[in-house]
Amino acid sequence: MAEEFTVRIAARDYEVDTNGHVSSAVLLRYGHHARWSCLRAAGFDHVALAGRGLGPVSLEERIRFHREVFAGDELDVTCEFHWGEGKTFTVEQRLCRDDGTLLAEITNVGGLLDLSRRRLVERPGEHWRELAATPELLGL
């Protein structure tokens, strides 16, 4: 099982939609921020990845809402990486208030793109493992 990583994000006033909620696009950005924070915490070197001619891609992103999120809420955003044998991996994320109330869940399916061939590479986790100082944070 992958180790879970958490980052805290404060929802800002200018991130609300016309209903007074933090917008869904912003919640997806929180997920994106948490994933990159996790990669940095694992010591991942994106320059080295680019040097291999590879780039991370997001293939699918789904959000499931459980509770309203308002400006001023402090959210804990988790990241849990799941690796398979194919060309993709999944990151499961939970967005919770600081009291543990589940607000939303994000599922992101990603891969690594060979930038010259424009095709996904097999077993992307092997590349992430080689480039991370602490691959355990990525479930590797």
PDB file of N, CA and C in Angstrom, residues 13 37 43-44 53 55 72 75 80-81 87 90-91 94-96 109 125-126 130 134 138:
ATOM      1  N   ASP A  13     -10.512  33.932  -0.477  1.00  0.00           N
ATOM      2  CA  ASP A  13     -11.771  34.593  -0.816  1.00  0.00           C
ATOM      3  C   ASP A  13     -12.005  34.694  -2.318  1.00  0.00           C
ATOM      4  N   SER A  37       3.591  18.894  -4.712  1.00  0.00           N
ATOM      5  CA  SER A  37       4.222  19.010  -3.385  1.00  0.00           C
ATOM      6  C   SER A  37       4.739  17.659  -2.930  1.00  0.00           C
ATOM      7  N   GLY A  43      11.719  14.225  -3.288  1.00  0.00           N
ATOM      8  CA  GLY A  43      13.010  14.536  -3.883  1.00  0.00           C
ATOM      9  C   GLY A  43      13.057  14.324  -5.382  1.00  0.00           C
ATOM     10  N   PHE A  44      11.892  14.323  -5.995  1.00  0.00           N
ATOM     11  CA  PHE A  44      11.808  14.119  -7.442  1.00  0.00           C
ATOM     12  C   PHE A  44      12.451  15.280  -8.179  1.00  0.00           C
ATOM     13  N   GLY A  53      13.915  12.944 -21.741  1.00  0.00           N
ATOM     14  CA  GLY A  53      12.961  13.107 -22.837  1.00  0.00           C
ATOM     15  C   GLY A  53      11.557  12.695 -22.452  1.00  0.00           C
ATOM     16  N   GLY A  55       7.907  13.555 -20.054  1.00  0.00           N
ATOM     17  CA  GLY A  55       7.101  14.571 -19.384  1.00  0.00           C
ATOM     18  C   GLY A  55       5.863  13.957 -18.764  1.00  0.00           C
ATOM     19  N   GLY A  72     -11.741  30.577   3.466  1.00  0.00           N
ATOM     20  CA  GLY A  72     -11.338  30.528   4.870  1.00  0.00           C
ATOM     21  C   GLY A  72     -11.177  29.122   5.409  1.00  0.00           C
ATOM     22  N   LEU A  75      -7.891  23.162   4.362  1.00  0.00           N
ATOM     23  CA  LEU A  75      -8.071  21.816   3.823  1.00  0.00           C
ATOM     24  C   LEU A  75      -6.763  21.040   3.906  1.00  0.00           C
ATOM     25  N   GLU A  80      -2.156   9.658  -2.593  1.00  0.00           N
ATOM     26  CA  GLU A  80      -1.800   8.251  -2.470  1.00  0.00           C
ATOM     27  C   GLU A  80      -1.654   7.688  -3.882  1.00  0.00           C
ATOM     28  N   PHE A  81      -0.409   7.351  -4.247  1.00  0.00           N
ATOM     29  CA  PHE A  81      -0.100   6.853  -5.587  1.00  0.00           C
ATOM     30  C   PHE A  81      -0.340   5.352  -5.656  1.00  0.00           C
ATOM     31  N   LYS A  87       0.877   1.459 -18.607  1.00  0.00           N
ATOM     32  CA  LYS A  87       1.426   2.765 -18.944  1.00  0.00           C
ATOM     33  C   LYS A  87       0.913   3.881 -18.043  1.00  0.00           C
ATOM     34  N   THR A  90      -2.350   5.874 -10.911  1.00  0.00           N
ATOM     35  CA  THR A  90      -3.478   6.603 -10.353  1.00  0.00           C
ATOM     36  C   THR A  90      -3.055   7.268  -9.048  1.00  0.00           C
ATOM     37  N   VAL A  91      -3.538   8.488  -8.840  1.00  0.00           N
ATOM     38  CA  VAL A  91      -3.345   9.176  -7.569  1.00  0.00           C
ATOM     39  C   VAL A  91      -4.732   9.427  -6.989  1.00  0.00           C
ATOM     40  N   ARG A  94      -7.849  12.909  -1.103  1.00  0.00           N
ATOM     41  CA  ARG A  94      -8.971  13.327  -0.273  1.00  0.00           C
ATOM     42  C   ARG A  94      -8.736  14.768   0.156  1.00  0.00           C
ATOM     43  N   LEU A  95      -9.777  15.572   0.083  1.00  0.00           N
ATOM     44  CA  LEU A  95      -9.737  16.942   0.578  1.00  0.00           C
ATOM     45  C   LEU A  95     -10.618  16.985   1.810  1.00  0.00           C
ATOM     46  N   CYS A  96     -10.019  17.280   2.961  1.00  0.00           N
ATOM     47  CA  CYS A  96     -10.739  17.254   4.241  1.00  0.00           C
ATOM     48  C   CYS A  96     -10.522  18.557   4.987  1.00  0.00           C
ATOM     49  N   VAL A 109      -5.624  10.068 -13.142  1.00  0.00           N
ATOM     50  CA  VAL A 109      -4.908   9.032 -13.887  1.00  0.00           C
ATOM     51  C   VAL A 109      -3.842   9.737 -14.701  1.00  0.00           C
ATOM     52  N   GLY A 125       6.321   4.035 -13.235  1.00  0.00           N
ATOM     53  CA  GLY A 125       6.827   4.010 -11.861  1.00  0.00           C
ATOM     54  C   GLY A 125       8.314   3.743 -11.774  1.00  0.00           C
ATOM     55  N   GLU A 126       8.849   3.000 -12.727  1.00  0.00           N
ATOM     56  CA  GLU A 126      10.288   2.727 -12.721  1.00  0.00           C
ATOM     57  C   GLU A 126      11.087   4.014 -12.888  1.00  0.00           C
ATOM     58  N   GLU A 130      13.511   5.808  -9.918  1.00  0.00           N
ATOM     59  CA  GLU A 130      14.921   6.134 -10.157  1.00  0.00           C
ATOM     60  C   GLU A 130      15.238   7.594  -9.871  1.00  0.00           C
ATOM     61  N   THR A 134      13.221   9.777  -2.117  1.00  0.00           N
ATOM     62  CA  THR A 134      12.389   9.036  -1.168  1.00  0.00           C
ATOM     63  C   THR A 134      11.190   8.465  -1.922  1.00  0.00           C
ATOM     64  N   LEU A 138       5.973   8.037  -2.860  1.00  0.00           N
ATOM     65  CA  LEU A 138       5.214   7.828  -4.096  1.00  0.00           C
ATOM     66  C   LEU A 138       4.666   6.400  -4.180  1.00  0.00           C
TER      67      LEU A 138
END
